[in-house]
Amino acid sequence: MNPYANDLDRNAANYAPLTPISFLARAAQVYPRRVSVIHGARRYTWADTYERSRRLASALAGWGIHKGDTVAAMLANTPEMIEAHFGVPMTGAVLNTLNTRLDVDALAFMLEHGEAQVLITDTEYAPAIAAALSRLTRKPRVIDVADSEGPGGARLGEVEYEAFLAAGDAAFAWQPPADEWDAISLNYTSGTTGNPKGVVYHHRGAYLNALSNIVDWGMPRHSVYLWTLPLFHCNGWCFPWTMAANAGTNVCLRKVEAQAIFDLIRLHRVTHYCGAPIVHALLINAPEAMKQGIEHRVHALVAAAAPPAAVIEGMERMGFDITHVYGLTETYGPAAVCAKQPEWAALDIGTRTERNGRQGVRYTAVEGMTVMDPQTLREVPADGETMGEIMFRGNIVMKGYLKNPAASAEAFAGGWFHSGDLAVRQPDDYLKIKDRSKDVIISGGENISSLEVEEVLYRHPAIAVAAVVAQPDPKWGETACAFVELRPGASATEGEIIAHCQAHLARFKAPKKVIFGEVPRTPTGKIQKFALRERAKSTSAIE
């Protein structure tokens, strides 16, 4: 008989459902006077942020918002967006952060599909929101945010945010969810082909990933975090909740511009920020005069399928400490980290950059991450050569796709979340992405990793942005076609770029065609490879 099986029941004294809202309550209790949020001339303490979030929850409850309702937010990186990450779930409702760069059709779809009861929107986005609302059969109630740091715009709602908060109770008696599996947020995928899918997060996952951000990045308590990352993207990679657990300071930023970023880093002694490679490249390529006067260490997270080595190397040369993370919307943002080993510090910068450019190992809160054959679900050998699909399992994998059981079942086939990213396991068991499954180029029976070719292209001094896709070829089936944006004032010919690639790659991997011009991106900043593939096909047909 198991002596631990009896009389040791779960009760209110020894169990509480996990929720990241508790981080805010603790920060307000332990560090009430520490600055929580800075936005222009506005300053709030953790006591203020807790009070404002409770007022928001109270006022929403007064509008009849309760468990299972959706509250959408079309907001910039402002205090109101941070407060929504606490005030909305305090009511039991689900926060749907909308991508501020999306078109009207996508916004209307998300508001309709997510069944938003309330929409909190910045007046800057009034034109797109007004058009989206006009397409809905059932419209949400609207609250306007008139941010003095923003450009302004028309008010669409029945009440302004500050007046709405004033009607709420600062002592609102919120309760943690009865079940930590309850939904806390809804995030839509980018939807580059067809309608986006609604990814549902739960309180448990948000809590655990918020803490993993601290552990896996090694964040000291009271860090100062600059919001270069959009708060709408995967709930800001869970960092609104992370910063409450850290009792640090959120420095808001409405628009990503190099001058503003460097100014805020100097003024507030920012210690941490996150962003896609394009954000870090913006800082690397900024005039040297902008970078002067930063005398403290700045830590940055970079996330992408494969950030260019030039970005990692450039940040290191600038004196910023950069860490590579990897994840998807379906994994609450970052779910893997290229955990740095002490011995890497002795390597030359090129080798060290290669080590730091890998997708790495699982986050602390991830129970399983590996590379498998997607058909057999057998783990590939750790030989650095055999490709398979990255799989995840654990508490920071989504609940599933909203109203889409078929897509959820496909994503979770075999008891693992299928990422769609192709990678290898290296001998030290760190993972290295080789491509998205749909982006592999098969030329004469040989696989070409588009990311490998892009890595070489980014090392050309004239190239600012590069993307490689398959182009139909009558002899080889497919060959690599490169699309490149040149740096301002730089020049290069197709022949020079192809020769550069041939000097660093097997000749069959080098692009056979180079197309110059602006590379199209999705509203989240991802390169639209599906559009490039169509252009490559049409170019091939013409030729």
CSV table of C-alpha atoms in Angstrom, one decimal, residues 74 98 102-105 107-108 111 119 121-137 139-140 142 144 153-157:
chain,number,residue,atom,x,y,z
A,74,MET,CA,-5.9,47.5,-30.2
A,98,LEU,CA,-4.7,42.8,-31.8
A,102,LEU,CA,-3.1,44.4,-39.6
A,103,ASP,CA,-5.4,45.3,-42.4
A,104,VAL,CA,-9.1,45.9,-42.0
A,105,ASP,CA,-10.2,42.4,-43.2
A,107,LEU,CA,-9.1,42.9,-37.8
A,108,ALA,CA,-12.8,42.3,-38.6
A,111,LEU,CA,-13.1,40.6,-33.7
A,119,LEU,CA,-12.7,46.7,-27.5
A,121,THR,CA,-8.5,51.0,-28.8
A,122,ASP,CA,-6.0,53.8,-29.2
A,123,THR,CA,-7.3,56.7,-31.2
A,124,GLU,CA,-4.3,56.4,-33.6
A,125,TYR,CA,-5.9,53.3,-35.0
A,126,ALA,CA,-9.4,54.8,-35.4
A,127,PRO,CA,-9.5,54.6,-39.2
A,128,ALA,CA,-8.8,50.8,-39.4
A,129,ILE,CA,-11.0,50.1,-36.3
A,130,ALA,CA,-13.9,52.1,-37.7
A,131,ALA,CA,-13.7,50.2,-41.0
A,132,ALA,CA,-13.5,46.8,-39.2
A,133,LEU,CA,-16.4,47.6,-36.9
A,134,SER,CA,-18.6,48.5,-39.8
A,135,ARG,CA,-18.2,45.0,-41.1
A,136,LEU,CA,-19.4,43.3,-37.9
A,137,THR,CA,-22.9,42.1,-37.4
A,139,LYS,CA,-20.2,45.1,-32.5
A,140,PRO,CA,-18.3,45.2,-29.2
A,142,VAL,CA,-15.6,50.5,-27.4
A,144,ASP,CA,-11.0,54.9,-26.4
A,153,GLY,CA,-7.3,60.5,-33.8
A,154,ALA,CA,-11.0,60.2,-33.7
A,155,ARG,CA,-12.8,58.8,-30.7
A,156,LEU,CA,-15.1,55.8,-31.6
A,157,GLY,CA,-16.2,54.6,-28.2
